[in-house]
Amino acid sequence: MVESALNEAVAQIERAKAAVSPVVHSFFDEPTNTATYVVWDPATRKAAIVDSVLNFDAAAGRTNTASADAVIAYVREHGLSVDWLLETHAHADHLSAAPYLQKALGGQLAIGRDIIRVQNVFGKIFNAGTDFERDGSEFDHLFDDGDRFTIGDIEAIALHVPGHTPADMAYVIGDAVFTGDTLFMPDYGTARADFPGGDARQLFRSIRRLMQLPDETRLFLCHDYKAAGRDRYVWETTVGAQRVGNVHVHEGVDEDNFVAMRTSRDATLSMPKLILPSVQVNMRGGHLPEPEVNGTRYLKIPLDTL
């Protein structure tokens, strides 16, 4: 199934080059270094929204919808109809705005099927209780590797790319690929693999899989942090640029060496600032926990005391 899905993705990209490419418009949220995308078919004006952001002030415990409202304004300005709200994984660095966008614009909320593994792990960590279903039912659709879908007349396929988390998916839409956190810009490297269920060896193999796509394939990344010596944010690259120039995983890098580098590097990293609220919300498909008896919603902080 793995090679079959990859071969289908390659064939789809080749077909897309002779047809109409999807329009991709990005929104960059600098506080979380996150790129959100609206990708749409110019013939039918059908669209998908990938990796949306709900703004969150952690100190105040307050959300706002400025980033999501900009997406809504763009969709309405261009007369688009949203079919899909796609999450590449359960993010640990920002809250998803998918439910808010869905209420305003419609569309099916989708993620990879292995979100169920993530829900089981973090449901226990946050003591979510029996009211939190750990079966993916917070989402409208769960993708398996190789699942095909469409955005208007544009073909799309979901590829499972675990490693950063067990549930990471890359979405190949026409000739464009939305990689989530699997890859960063070539001058910055690769994502960490030390979250629960993460695996540096799986990450290497997932990246090598993506690098088998045609060189000219457009890659749209979920984050950018401005590599040393670069003074602007960038979040679009190509398979060829990654294959030749990625500082962590360019062609010729050995799997064992990558795993050693990634493991050593991850040991020096602090946890993302918004990991506790983000995971609690995103494992629920972007929904906040249910209100308690006083009508207030609470996010939990597990304590590891001496």
PDB file of C-alpha atoms in Angstrom:
ATOM      1  CA  MET A   1       0.000   0.000   0.000  1.00  0.00           C
ATOM      2  CA  VAL A   2       2.824   2.403   0.850  1.00  0.00           C
ATOM      3  CA  GLU A   3       4.497   2.272  -2.557  1.00  0.00           C
ATOM      4  CA  SER A   4       1.138   2.191  -4.290  1.00  0.00           C
ATOM      5  CA  ALA A   5       0.120   5.430  -2.553  1.00  0.00           C
ATOM      6  CA  LEU A   6       3.429   7.081  -3.399  1.00  0.00           C
ATOM      7  CA  ASN A   7       3.196   6.003  -7.026  1.00  0.00           C
ATOM      8  CA  GLU A   8      -0.332   7.392  -7.220  1.00  0.00           C
ATOM      9  CA  ALA A   9       0.894  10.692  -5.775  1.00  0.00           C
ATOM     10  CA  VAL A  10       3.684  10.890  -8.385  1.00  0.00           C
ATOM     11  CA  ALA A  11       1.227  10.154 -11.199  1.00  0.00           C
ATOM     12  CA  GLN A  12      -1.195  12.762  -9.860  1.00  0.00           C
ATOM     13  CA  ILE A  13       1.526  15.422  -9.773  1.00  0.00           C
ATOM     14  CA  GLU A  14       2.498  14.619 -13.370  1.00  0.00           C
ATOM     15  CA  ARG A  15      -1.147  14.928 -14.457  1.00  0.00           C
ATOM     16  CA  ALA A  16      -1.491  18.208 -12.567  1.00  0.00           C
ATOM     17  CA  LYS A  17       1.427  19.745 -14.445  1.00  0.00           C
ATOM     18  CA  ALA A  18      -0.563  19.364 -17.668  1.00  0.00           C
ATOM     19  CA  ALA A  19      -3.765  20.679 -16.119  1.00  0.00           C
ATOM     20  CA  VAL A  20      -4.737  23.559 -13.833  1.00  0.00           C
ATOM     21  CA  SER A  21      -2.656  23.920 -10.667  1.00  0.00           C
ATOM     22  CA  PRO A  22      -4.421  24.824  -7.437  1.00  0.00           C
ATOM     23  CA  VAL A  23      -4.207  28.387  -6.199  1.00  0.00           C
ATOM     24  CA  VAL A  24      -2.466  28.523  -2.820  1.00  0.00           C
ATOM     25  CA  HIS A  25      -2.791  31.554  -0.554  1.00  0.00           C
ATOM     26  CA  SER A  26      -0.922  31.655   2.735  1.00  0.00           C
ATOM     27  CA  PHE A  27      -1.449  33.422   6.050  1.00  0.00           C
ATOM     28  CA  PHE A  28       1.500  33.567   8.448  1.00  0.00           C
ATOM     29  CA  ASP A  29       0.926  33.889  12.190  1.00  0.00           C
ATOM     30  CA  GLU A  30       4.200  35.243  13.537  1.00  0.00           C
ATOM     31  CA  PRO A  31       3.504  34.632  17.272  1.00  0.00           C
ATOM     32  CA  THR A  32       3.312  30.871  16.575  1.00  0.00           C
ATOM     33  CA  ASN A  33       5.427  30.860  13.389  1.00  0.00           C
ATOM     34  CA  THR A  34       2.566  29.018  11.672  1.00  0.00           C
ATOM     35  CA  ALA A  35       1.513  29.110   8.023  1.00  0.00           C
ATOM     36  CA  THR A  36      -2.164  28.513   7.245  1.00  0.00           C
ATOM     37  CA  TYR A  37      -3.199  27.842   3.663  1.00  0.00           C
ATOM     38  CA  VAL A  38      -6.298  28.280   1.557  1.00  0.00           C
ATOM     39  CA  VAL A  39      -5.892  26.017  -1.484  1.00  0.00           C
ATOM     40  CA  TRP A  40      -8.502  26.180  -4.210  1.00  0.00           C
ATOM     41  CA  ASP A  41      -9.516  25.114  -7.673  1.00  0.00           C
ATOM     42  CA  PRO A  42      -9.832  28.161  -9.975  1.00  0.00           C
ATOM     43  CA  ALA A  43     -12.302  26.313 -12.222  1.00  0.00           C
ATOM     44  CA  THR A  44     -14.865  25.405  -9.548  1.00  0.00           C
ATOM     45  CA  ARG A  45     -13.775  27.730  -6.705  1.00  0.00           C
ATOM     46  CA  LYS A  46     -13.904  24.775  -4.316  1.00  0.00           C
ATOM     47  CA  ALA A  47     -11.372  25.108  -1.496  1.00  0.00           C
ATOM     48  CA  ALA A  48      -9.622  23.531   1.460  1.00  0.00           C
ATOM     49  CA  ILE A  49      -8.132  25.242   4.491  1.00  0.00           C
ATOM     50  CA  VAL A  50      -4.969  23.648   5.900  1.00  0.00           C
ATOM     51  CA  ASP A  51      -3.687  24.063   9.488  1.00  0.00           C
ATOM     52  CA  SER A  52      -5.676  27.050  10.737  1.00  0.00           C
ATOM     53  CA  VAL A  53      -4.772  29.127  13.808  1.00  0.00           C
ATOM     54  CA  LEU A  54      -6.925  30.245  16.739  1.00  0.00           C
ATOM     55  CA  ASN A  55      -5.084  33.078  18.492  1.00  0.00           C
ATOM     56  CA  PHE A  56      -4.478  32.446  22.186  1.00  0.00           C
ATOM     57  CA  ASP A  57      -3.142  34.654  24.968  1.00  0.00           C
ATOM     58  CA  ALA A  58      -1.827  32.071  27.431  1.00  0.00           C
ATOM     59  CA  ALA A  59      -1.275  34.545  30.263  1.00  0.00           C
ATOM     60  CA  ALA A  60      -4.871  35.772  30.089  1.00  0.00           C
ATOM     61  CA  GLY A  61      -6.383  32.430  29.107  1.00  0.00           C
ATOM     62  CA  ARG A  62      -8.163  34.228  26.280  1.00  0.00           C
ATOM     63  CA  THR A  63      -8.726  33.290  22.639  1.00  0.00           C
ATOM     64  CA  ASN A  64      -9.409  35.564  19.707  1.00  0.00           C
ATOM     65  CA  THR A  65     -10.208  34.924  16.076  1.00  0.00           C
ATOM     66  CA  ALA A  66      -8.200  37.566  14.216  1.00  0.00           C
ATOM     67  CA  SER A  67      -6.183  35.033  12.191  1.00  0.00           C
ATOM     68  CA  ALA A  68      -9.240  32.938  11.375  1.00  0.00           C
ATOM     69  CA  ASP A  69     -11.260  36.019  10.445  1.00  0.00           C
ATOM     70  CA  ALA A  70      -8.609  36.937   7.862  1.00  0.00           C
ATOM     71  CA  VAL A  71      -9.064  33.490   6.314  1.00  0.00           C
ATOM     72  CA  ILE A  72     -12.855  33.902   6.279  1.00  0.00           C
ATOM     73  CA  ALA A  73     -12.532  37.316   4.622  1.00  0.00           C
ATOM     74  CA  TYR A  74     -10.291  35.866   1.894  1.00  0.00           C
ATOM     75  CA  VAL A  75     -12.663  32.957   1.217  1.00  0.00           C
ATOM     76  CA  ARG A  76     -15.651  35.265   0.933  1.00  0.00           C
ATOM     77  CA  GLU A  77     -13.809  37.878  -1.135  1.00  0.00           C
ATOM     78  CA  HIS A  78     -12.899  35.222  -3.718  1.00  0.00           C
ATOM     79  CA  GLY A  79     -16.296  33.522  -3.710  1.00  0.00           C
ATOM     80  CA  LEU A  80     -14.903  30.177  -2.564  1.00  0.00           C
ATOM     81  CA  SER A  81     -16.786  27.174  -1.217  1.00  0.00           C
ATOM     82  CA  VAL A  82     -14.907  25.262   1.468  1.00  0.00           C
ATOM     83  CA  ASP A  83     -15.077  21.476   1.168  1.00  0.00           C
ATOM     84  CA  TRP A  84     -12.295  20.519   3.600  1.00  0.00           C
ATOM     85  CA  LEU A  85     -10.657  21.732   6.789  1.00  0.00           C
ATOM     86  CA  LEU A  86      -7.440  19.722   6.836  1.00  0.00           C
ATOM     87  CA  GLU A  87      -5.171  19.198   9.830  1.00  0.00           C
ATOM     88  CA  THR A  88      -1.755  17.706   9.142  1.00  0.00           C
ATOM     89  CA  HIS A  89      -1.495  16.564  12.800  1.00  0.00           C
ATOM     90  CA  ALA A  90      -2.474  17.536  16.341  1.00  0.00           C
ATOM     91  CA  HIS A  91      -0.305  20.627  16.711  1.00  0.00           C
ATOM     92  CA  ALA A  92       1.632  21.342  19.904  1.00  0.00           C
ATOM     93  CA  ASP A  93       2.396  24.988  19.169  1.00  0.00           C
ATOM     94  CA  HIS A  94      -0.939  26.574  18.301  1.00  0.00           C
ATOM     95  CA  LEU A  95      -4.657  26.011  18.736  1.00  0.00           C
ATOM     96  CA  SER A  96      -6.694  25.032  15.691  1.00  0.00           C
ATOM     97  CA  ALA A  97      -9.470  27.354  14.548  1.00  0.00           C
ATOM     98  CA  ALA A  98     -11.177  24.599  12.540  1.00  0.00           C
ATOM     99  CA  PRO A  99     -14.503  24.541  14.464  1.00  0.00           C
ATOM    100  CA  TYR A 100     -14.824  28.328  14.193  1.00  0.00           C
ATOM    101  CA  LEU A 101     -14.071  28.223  10.471  1.00  0.00           C
ATOM    102  CA  GLN A 102     -16.420  25.298   9.955  1.00  0.00           C
ATOM    103  CA  LYS A 103     -19.277  27.190  11.583  1.00  0.00           C
ATOM    104  CA  ALA A 104     -18.666  30.165   9.281  1.00  0.00           C
ATOM    105  CA  LEU A 105     -17.733  28.385   6.046  1.00  0.00           C
ATOM    106  CA  GLY A 106     -18.736  24.704   6.248  1.00  0.00           C
ATOM    107  CA  GLY A 107     -16.539  21.850   5.084  1.00  0.00           C
ATOM    108  CA  GLN A 108     -15.462  18.524   6.569  1.00  0.00           C
ATOM    109  CA  LEU A 109     -12.832  18.523   9.321  1.00  0.00           C
ATOM    110  CA  ALA A 110     -10.236  15.830   8.606  1.00  0.00           C
ATOM    111  CA  ILE A 111      -6.985  14.436  10.011  1.00  0.00           C
ATOM    112  CA  GLY A 112      -5.004  11.180   9.848  1.00  0.00           C
ATOM    113  CA  ARG A 113      -6.519   8.090  11.448  1.00  0.00           C
ATOM    114  CA  ASP A 114      -3.658   7.743  13.914  1.00  0.00           C
ATOM    115  CA  ILE A 115      -5.050  10.751  15.784  1.00  0.00           C
ATOM    116  CA  ILE A 116      -6.708   7.978  17.811  1.00  0.00           C
ATOM    117  CA  ARG A 117      -3.260   6.981  19.139  1.00  0.00           C
ATOM    118  CA  VAL A 118      -2.577  10.599  20.071  1.00  0.00           C
ATOM    119  CA  GLN A 119      -5.948  10.897  21.799  1.00  0.00           C
ATOM    120  CA  ASN A 120      -5.290   7.795  23.869  1.00  0.00           C
ATOM    121  CA  VAL A 121      -1.881   9.031  25.019  1.00  0.00           C
ATOM    122  CA  PHE A 122      -2.851  12.599  25.822  1.00  0.00           C
ATOM    123  CA  GLY A 123      -6.308  11.713  27.094  1.00  0.00           C
ATOM    124  CA  LYS A 124      -4.522   9.909  29.924  1.00  0.00           C
ATOM    125  CA  ILE A 125      -1.915  12.636  30.457  1.00  0.00           C
ATOM    126  CA  PHE A 126      -4.638  15.259  30.864  1.00  0.00           C
ATOM    127  CA  ASN A 127      -7.055  12.925  32.680  1.00  0.00           C
ATOM    128  CA  ALA A 128      -9.707  13.879  30.162  1.00  0.00           C
ATOM    129  CA  GLY A 129     -12.307  11.534  31.609  1.00  0.00           C
ATOM    130  CA  THR A 130     -14.849   9.239  30.040  1.00  0.00           C
ATOM    131  CA  ASP A 131     -16.687  12.090  28.300  1.00  0.00           C
ATOM    132  CA  PHE A 132     -13.724  12.481  25.930  1.00  0.00           C
ATOM    133  CA  GLU A 133     -14.121   9.922  23.174  1.00  0.00           C
ATOM    134  CA  ARG A 134     -10.797   8.517  22.008  1.00  0.00           C
ATOM    135  CA  ASP A 135     -12.017   7.247  18.644  1.00  0.00           C
ATOM    136  CA  GLY A 136     -11.455  10.210  16.333  1.00  0.00           C
ATOM    137  CA  SER A 137     -15.142  11.090  16.374  1.00  0.00           C
ATOM    138  CA  GLU A 138     -14.330  14.755  17.039  1.00  0.00           C
ATOM    139  CA  PHE A 139     -13.355  14.861  13.363  1.00  0.00           C
ATOM    140  CA  ASP A 140     -15.645  14.353  10.366  1.00  0.00           C
ATOM    141  CA  HIS A 141     -13.165  12.235   8.418  1.00  0.00           C
ATOM    142  CA  LEU A 142     -10.052  10.206   9.241  1.00  0.00           C
ATOM    143  CA  PHE A 143      -7.594   9.654   6.394  1.00  0.00           C
ATOM    144  CA  ASP A 144      -5.632   6.472   5.848  1.00  0.00           C
ATOM    145  CA  ASP A 145      -2.458   6.385   3.787  1.00  0.00           C
ATOM    146  CA  GLY A 146      -3.328   6.607   0.095  1.00  0.00           C
ATOM    147  CA  ASP A 147      -6.884   7.862   0.551  1.00  0.00           C
ATOM    148  CA  ARG A 148      -7.967   9.951  -2.400  1.00  0.00           C
ATOM    149  CA  PHE A 149     -10.248  12.995  -2.364  1.00  0.00           C
ATOM    150  CA  THR A 150     -10.896  16.037  -4.526  1.00  0.00           C
ATOM    151  CA  ILE A 151     -11.077  19.789  -4.242  1.00  0.00           C
ATOM    152  CA  GLY A 152     -13.368  20.689  -7.080  1.00  0.00           C
ATOM    153  CA  ASP A 153     -11.795  19.144 -10.178  1.00  0.00           C
ATOM    154  CA  ILE A 154      -8.352  18.877  -8.584  1.00  0.00           C
ATOM    155  CA  GLU A 155      -7.194  15.448  -7.458  1.00  0.00           C
ATOM    156  CA  ALA A 156      -5.766  14.999  -3.969  1.00  0.00           C
ATOM    157  CA  ILE A 157      -4.226  12.170  -1.984  1.00  0.00           C
ATOM    158  CA  ALA A 158      -3.289  11.777   1.685  1.00  0.00           C
ATOM    159  CA  LEU A 159       0.135  10.333   2.579  1.00  0.00           C
ATOM    160  CA  HIS A 160       0.945   9.115   6.080  1.00  0.00           C
ATOM    161  CA  VAL A 161       4.290  10.628   7.169  1.00  0.00           C
ATOM    162  CA  PRO A 162       4.774   9.690  10.841  1.00  0.00           C
ATOM    163  CA  GLY A 163       7.804  10.602  12.906  1.00  0.00           C
ATOM    164  CA  HIS A 164       7.131  14.063  14.306  1.00  0.00           C
ATOM    165  CA  THR A 165       3.955  12.513  15.728  1.00  0.00           C
ATOM    166  CA  PRO A 166       2.302   9.166  14.893  1.00  0.00           C
ATOM    167  CA  ALA A 167      -0.558  10.876  13.082  1.00  0.00           C
ATOM    168  CA  ASP A 168       1.210  13.237  10.668  1.00  0.00           C
ATOM    169  CA  MET A 169      -0.242  13.415   7.174  1.00  0.00           C
ATOM    170  CA  ALA A 170       0.977  15.184   4.047  1.00  0.00           C
ATOM    171  CA  TYR A 171      -1.742  16.274   1.631  1.00  0.00           C
ATOM    172  CA  VAL A 172      -0.859  16.178  -2.065  1.00  0.00           C
ATOM    173  CA  ILE A 173      -3.316  18.504  -3.796  1.00  0.00           C
ATOM    174  CA  GLY A 174      -2.705  18.723  -7.523  1.00  0.00           C
ATOM    175  CA  ASP A 175       1.017  19.514  -7.772  1.00  0.00           C
ATOM    176  CA  ALA A 176       1.233  21.041  -4.275  1.00  0.00           C
ATOM    177  CA  VAL A 177       2.108  19.191  -1.059  1.00  0.00           C
ATOM    178  CA  PHE A 178       1.252  20.392   2.425  1.00  0.00           C
ATOM    179  CA  THR A 179       3.812  18.718   4.664  1.00  0.00           C
ATOM    180  CA  GLY A 180       2.844  19.849   8.151  1.00  0.00           C
ATOM    181  CA  ASP A 181       5.833  19.744  10.530  1.00  0.00           C
ATOM    182  CA  THR A 182       7.666  16.910   8.778  1.00  0.00           C
ATOM    183  CA  LEU A 183      10.020  19.321   7.001  1.00  0.00           C
ATOM    184  CA  PHE A 184      11.147  22.891   7.502  1.00  0.00           C
ATOM    185  CA  MET A 185      12.907  25.113   4.959  1.00  0.00           C
ATOM    186  CA  PRO A 186      16.132  23.561   3.628  1.00  0.00           C
ATOM    187  CA  ASP A 187      18.296  25.991   5.613  1.00  0.00           C
ATOM    188  CA  TYR A 188      16.479  25.123   8.864  1.00  0.00           C
ATOM    189  CA  GLY A 189      16.154  21.348   8.573  1.00  0.00           C
ATOM    190  CA  THR A 190      13.602  19.017  10.114  1.00  0.00           C
ATOM    191  CA  ALA A 191      11.027  18.760  12.883  1.00  0.00           C
ATOM    192  CA  ARG A 192      11.639  17.347  16.326  1.00  0.00           C
ATOM    193  CA  ALA A 193      10.658  13.747  17.001  1.00  0.00           C
ATOM    194  CA  ASP A 194      10.587  13.574  20.812  1.00  0.00           C
ATOM    195  CA  PHE A 195       6.884  14.036  21.495  1.00  0.00           C
ATOM    196  CA  PRO A 196       4.968  10.951  22.745  1.00  0.00           C
ATOM    197  CA  GLY A 197       4.785   8.536  19.813  1.00  0.00           C
ATOM    198  CA  GLY A 198       7.408  10.471  17.834  1.00  0.00           C
ATOM    199  CA  ASP A 199      10.240   8.543  16.223  1.00  0.00           C
ATOM    200  CA  ALA A 200      13.327   9.979  14.507  1.00  0.00           C
ATOM    201  CA  ARG A 201      13.819   6.874  12.356  1.00  0.00           C
ATOM    202  CA  GLN A 202      10.224   7.046  11.135  1.00  0.00           C
ATOM    203  CA  LEU A 203      10.703  10.755  10.456  1.00  0.00           C
ATOM    204  CA  PHE A 204      13.742  10.063   8.268  1.00  0.00           C
ATOM    205  CA  ARG A 205      11.835   7.441   6.279  1.00  0.00           C
ATOM    206  CA  SER A 206       8.808   9.721   5.879  1.00  0.00           C
ATOM    207  CA  ILE A 207      11.028  12.495   4.540  1.00  0.00           C
ATOM    208  CA  ARG A 208      12.765  10.111   2.152  1.00  0.00           C
ATOM    209  CA  ARG A 209       9.334   9.090   0.938  1.00  0.00           C
ATOM    210  CA  LEU A 210       8.368  12.683   0.170  1.00  0.00           C
ATOM    211  CA  MET A 211      11.696  13.205  -1.561  1.00  0.00           C
ATOM    212  CA  GLN A 212      10.706  10.606  -4.135  1.00  0.00           C
ATOM    213  CA  LEU A 213       8.118  13.028  -5.512  1.00  0.00           C
ATOM    214  CA  PRO A 214       9.148  14.996  -8.637  1.00  0.00           C
ATOM    215  CA  ASP A 215      11.785  17.683  -8.046  1.00  0.00           C
ATOM    216  CA  GLU A 216       9.533  20.548  -9.135  1.00  0.00           C
ATOM    217  CA  THR A 217       6.748  19.584  -6.703  1.00  0.00           C
ATOM    218  CA  ARG A 218       5.785  22.571  -4.584  1.00  0.00           C
ATOM    219  CA  LEU A 219       6.085  22.037  -0.817  1.00  0.00           C
ATOM    220  CA  PHE A 220       4.139  24.222   1.591  1.00  0.00           C
ATOM    221  CA  LEU A 221       5.416  24.001   5.159  1.00  0.00           C
ATOM    222  CA  CYS A 222       3.542  24.546   8.417  1.00  0.00           C
ATOM    223  CA  HIS A 223       6.243  26.647  10.118  1.00  0.00           C
ATOM    224  CA  ASP A 224       9.260  28.831   9.609  1.00  0.00           C
ATOM    225  CA  TYR A 225      11.637  30.206  12.234  1.00  0.00           C
ATOM    226  CA  LYS A 226      14.105  32.182  10.071  1.00  0.00           C
ATOM    227  CA  ALA A 227      17.337  30.231   9.868  1.00  0.00           C
ATOM    228  CA  ALA A 228      20.555  31.943  10.921  1.00  0.00           C
ATOM    229  CA  GLY A 229      21.544  34.530   8.325  1.00  0.00           C
ATOM    230  CA  ARG A 230      18.031  34.845   6.865  1.00  0.00           C
ATOM    231  CA  ASP A 231      16.008  37.950   7.757  1.00  0.00           C
ATOM    232  CA  ARG A 232      12.569  37.012   6.423  1.00  0.00           C
ATOM    233  CA  TYR A 233      10.077  34.227   6.911  1.00  0.00           C
ATOM    234  CA  VAL A 234       9.687  31.717   4.075  1.00  0.00           C
ATOM    235  CA  TRP A 235       7.424  28.673   3.988  1.00  0.00           C
ATOM    236  CA  GLU A 236       7.370  27.473   0.355  1.00  0.00           C
ATOM    237  CA  THR A 237      10.056  25.347  -1.290  1.00  0.00           C
ATOM    238  CA  THR A 238      10.336  22.342  -3.640  1.00  0.00           C
ATOM    239  CA  VAL A 239      11.185  18.676  -3.360  1.00  0.00           C
ATOM    240  CA  GLY A 240      14.347  19.278  -5.389  1.00  0.00           C
ATOM    241  CA  ALA A 241      15.524  22.048  -3.069  1.00  0.00           C
ATOM    242  CA  GLN A 242      14.977  19.801  -0.053  1.00  0.00           C
ATOM    243  CA  ARG A 243      16.702  16.853  -1.648  1.00  0.00           C
ATOM    244  CA  VAL A 244      19.812  18.862  -2.504  1.00  0.00           C
ATOM    245  CA  GLY A 245      19.983  21.399   0.295  1.00  0.00           C
ATOM    246  CA  ASN A 246      18.198  20.371   3.497  1.00  0.00           C
ATOM    247  CA  VAL A 247      20.818  20.815   6.213  1.00  0.00           C
ATOM    248  CA  HIS A 248      19.631  17.761   8.156  1.00  0.00           C
ATOM    249  CA  VAL A 249      18.465  15.295   5.552  1.00  0.00           C
ATOM    250  CA  HIS A 250      19.813  16.075   2.063  1.00  0.00           C
ATOM    251  CA  GLU A 251      20.682  13.203  -0.242  1.00  0.00           C
ATOM    252  CA  GLY A 252      23.660  11.273   1.082  1.00  0.00           C
ATOM    253  CA  VAL A 253      22.745  11.634   4.750  1.00  0.00           C
ATOM    254  CA  ASP A 254      22.747   8.223   6.425  1.00  0.00           C
ATOM    255  CA  GLU A 255      19.672   7.156   8.418  1.00  0.00           C
ATOM    256  CA  ASP A 256      21.640   6.268  11.551  1.00  0.00           C
ATOM    257  CA  ASN A 257      23.499   9.576  11.457  1.00  0.00           C
ATOM    258  CA  PHE A 258      20.232  11.454  11.086  1.00  0.00           C
ATOM    259  CA  VAL A 259      18.691   9.598  14.024  1.00  0.00           C
ATOM    260  CA  ALA A 260      21.727  10.368  16.192  1.00  0.00           C
ATOM    261  CA  MET A 261      21.645  14.048  15.191  1.00  0.00           C
ATOM    262  CA  ARG A 262      17.899  14.397  15.676  1.00  0.00           C
ATOM    263  CA  THR A 263      17.910  12.620  19.050  1.00  0.00           C
ATOM    264  CA  SER A 264      20.813  14.710  20.342  1.00  0.00           C
ATOM    265  CA  ARG A 265      19.286  17.945  19.076  1.00  0.00           C
ATOM    266  CA  ASP A 266      15.840  17.167  20.495  1.00  0.00           C
ATOM    267  CA  ALA A 267      17.370  16.639  23.956  1.00  0.00           C
ATOM    268  CA  THR A 268      18.387  20.323  23.969  1.00  0.00           C
ATOM    269  CA  LEU A 269      14.971  21.714  22.992  1.00  0.00           C
ATOM    270  CA  SER A 270      12.465  23.135  25.433  1.00  0.00           C
ATOM    271  CA  MET A 271       8.795  22.313  25.033  1.00  0.00           C
ATOM    272  CA  PRO A 272       6.704  24.616  22.804  1.00  0.00           C
ATOM    273  CA  LYS A 273       5.224  27.498  24.797  1.00  0.00           C
ATOM    274  CA  LEU A 274       1.646  26.533  23.978  1.00  0.00           C
ATOM    275  CA  ILE A 275       1.962  22.739  24.137  1.00  0.00           C
ATOM    276  CA  LEU A 276      -0.366  22.266  27.131  1.00  0.00           C
ATOM    277  CA  PRO A 277      -3.342  24.235  25.806  1.00  0.00           C
ATOM    278  CA  SER A 278      -2.684  23.274  22.175  1.00  0.00           C
ATOM    279  CA  VAL A 279      -2.710  19.510  22.629  1.00  0.00           C
ATOM    280  CA  GLN A 280      -5.776  19.570  24.890  1.00  0.00           C
ATOM    281  CA  VAL A 281      -7.715  21.544  22.279  1.00  0.00           C
ATOM    282  CA  ASN A 282      -6.343  19.957  19.107  1.00  0.00           C
ATOM    283  CA  MET A 283      -6.858  16.351  20.225  1.00  0.00           C
ATOM    284  CA  ARG A 284     -10.527  17.398  20.413  1.00  0.00           C
ATOM    285  CA  GLY A 285     -10.542  18.640  16.821  1.00  0.00           C
ATOM    286  CA  GLY A 286     -10.033  22.252  17.896  1.00  0.00           C
ATOM    287  CA  HIS A 287     -12.912  22.236  20.377  1.00  0.00           C
ATOM    288  CA  LEU A 288     -12.353  23.618  23.856  1.00  0.00           C
ATOM    289  CA  PRO A 289     -13.101  21.309  26.802  1.00  0.00           C
ATOM    290  CA  GLU A 290     -16.718  21.274  27.897  1.00  0.00           C
ATOM    291  CA  PRO A 291     -17.718  23.876  30.529  1.00  0.00           C
ATOM    292  CA  GLU A 292     -17.703  22.710  34.119  1.00  0.00           C
ATOM    293  CA  VAL A 293     -20.617  23.186  36.548  1.00  0.00           C
ATOM    294  CA  ASN A 294     -19.857  26.904  36.966  1.00  0.00           C
ATOM    295  CA  GLY A 295     -20.071  27.419  33.196  1.00  0.00           C
ATOM    296  CA  THR A 296     -16.334  28.039  32.751  1.00  0.00           C
ATOM    297  CA  ARG A 297     -14.032  25.999  30.513  1.00  0.00           C
ATOM    298  CA  TYR A 298     -10.703  24.913  31.980  1.00  0.00           C
ATOM    299  CA  LEU A 299      -7.415  23.708  30.542  1.00  0.00           C
ATOM    300  CA  LYS A 300      -5.300  21.470  32.781  1.00  0.00           C
ATOM    301  CA  ILE A 301      -1.638  21.592  33.762  1.00  0.00           C
ATOM    302  CA  PRO A 302      -0.344  18.160  34.824  1.00  0.00           C
ATOM    303  CA  LEU A 303       2.186  18.543  37.648  1.00  0.00           C
ATOM    304  CA  ASP A 304       5.280  16.419  38.028  1.00  0.00           C
ATOM    305  CA  THR A 305       6.174  17.113  41.647  1.00  0.00           C
ATOM    306  CA  LEU A 306       9.104  15.856  43.709  1.00  0.00           C
TER     307      LEU A 306
END
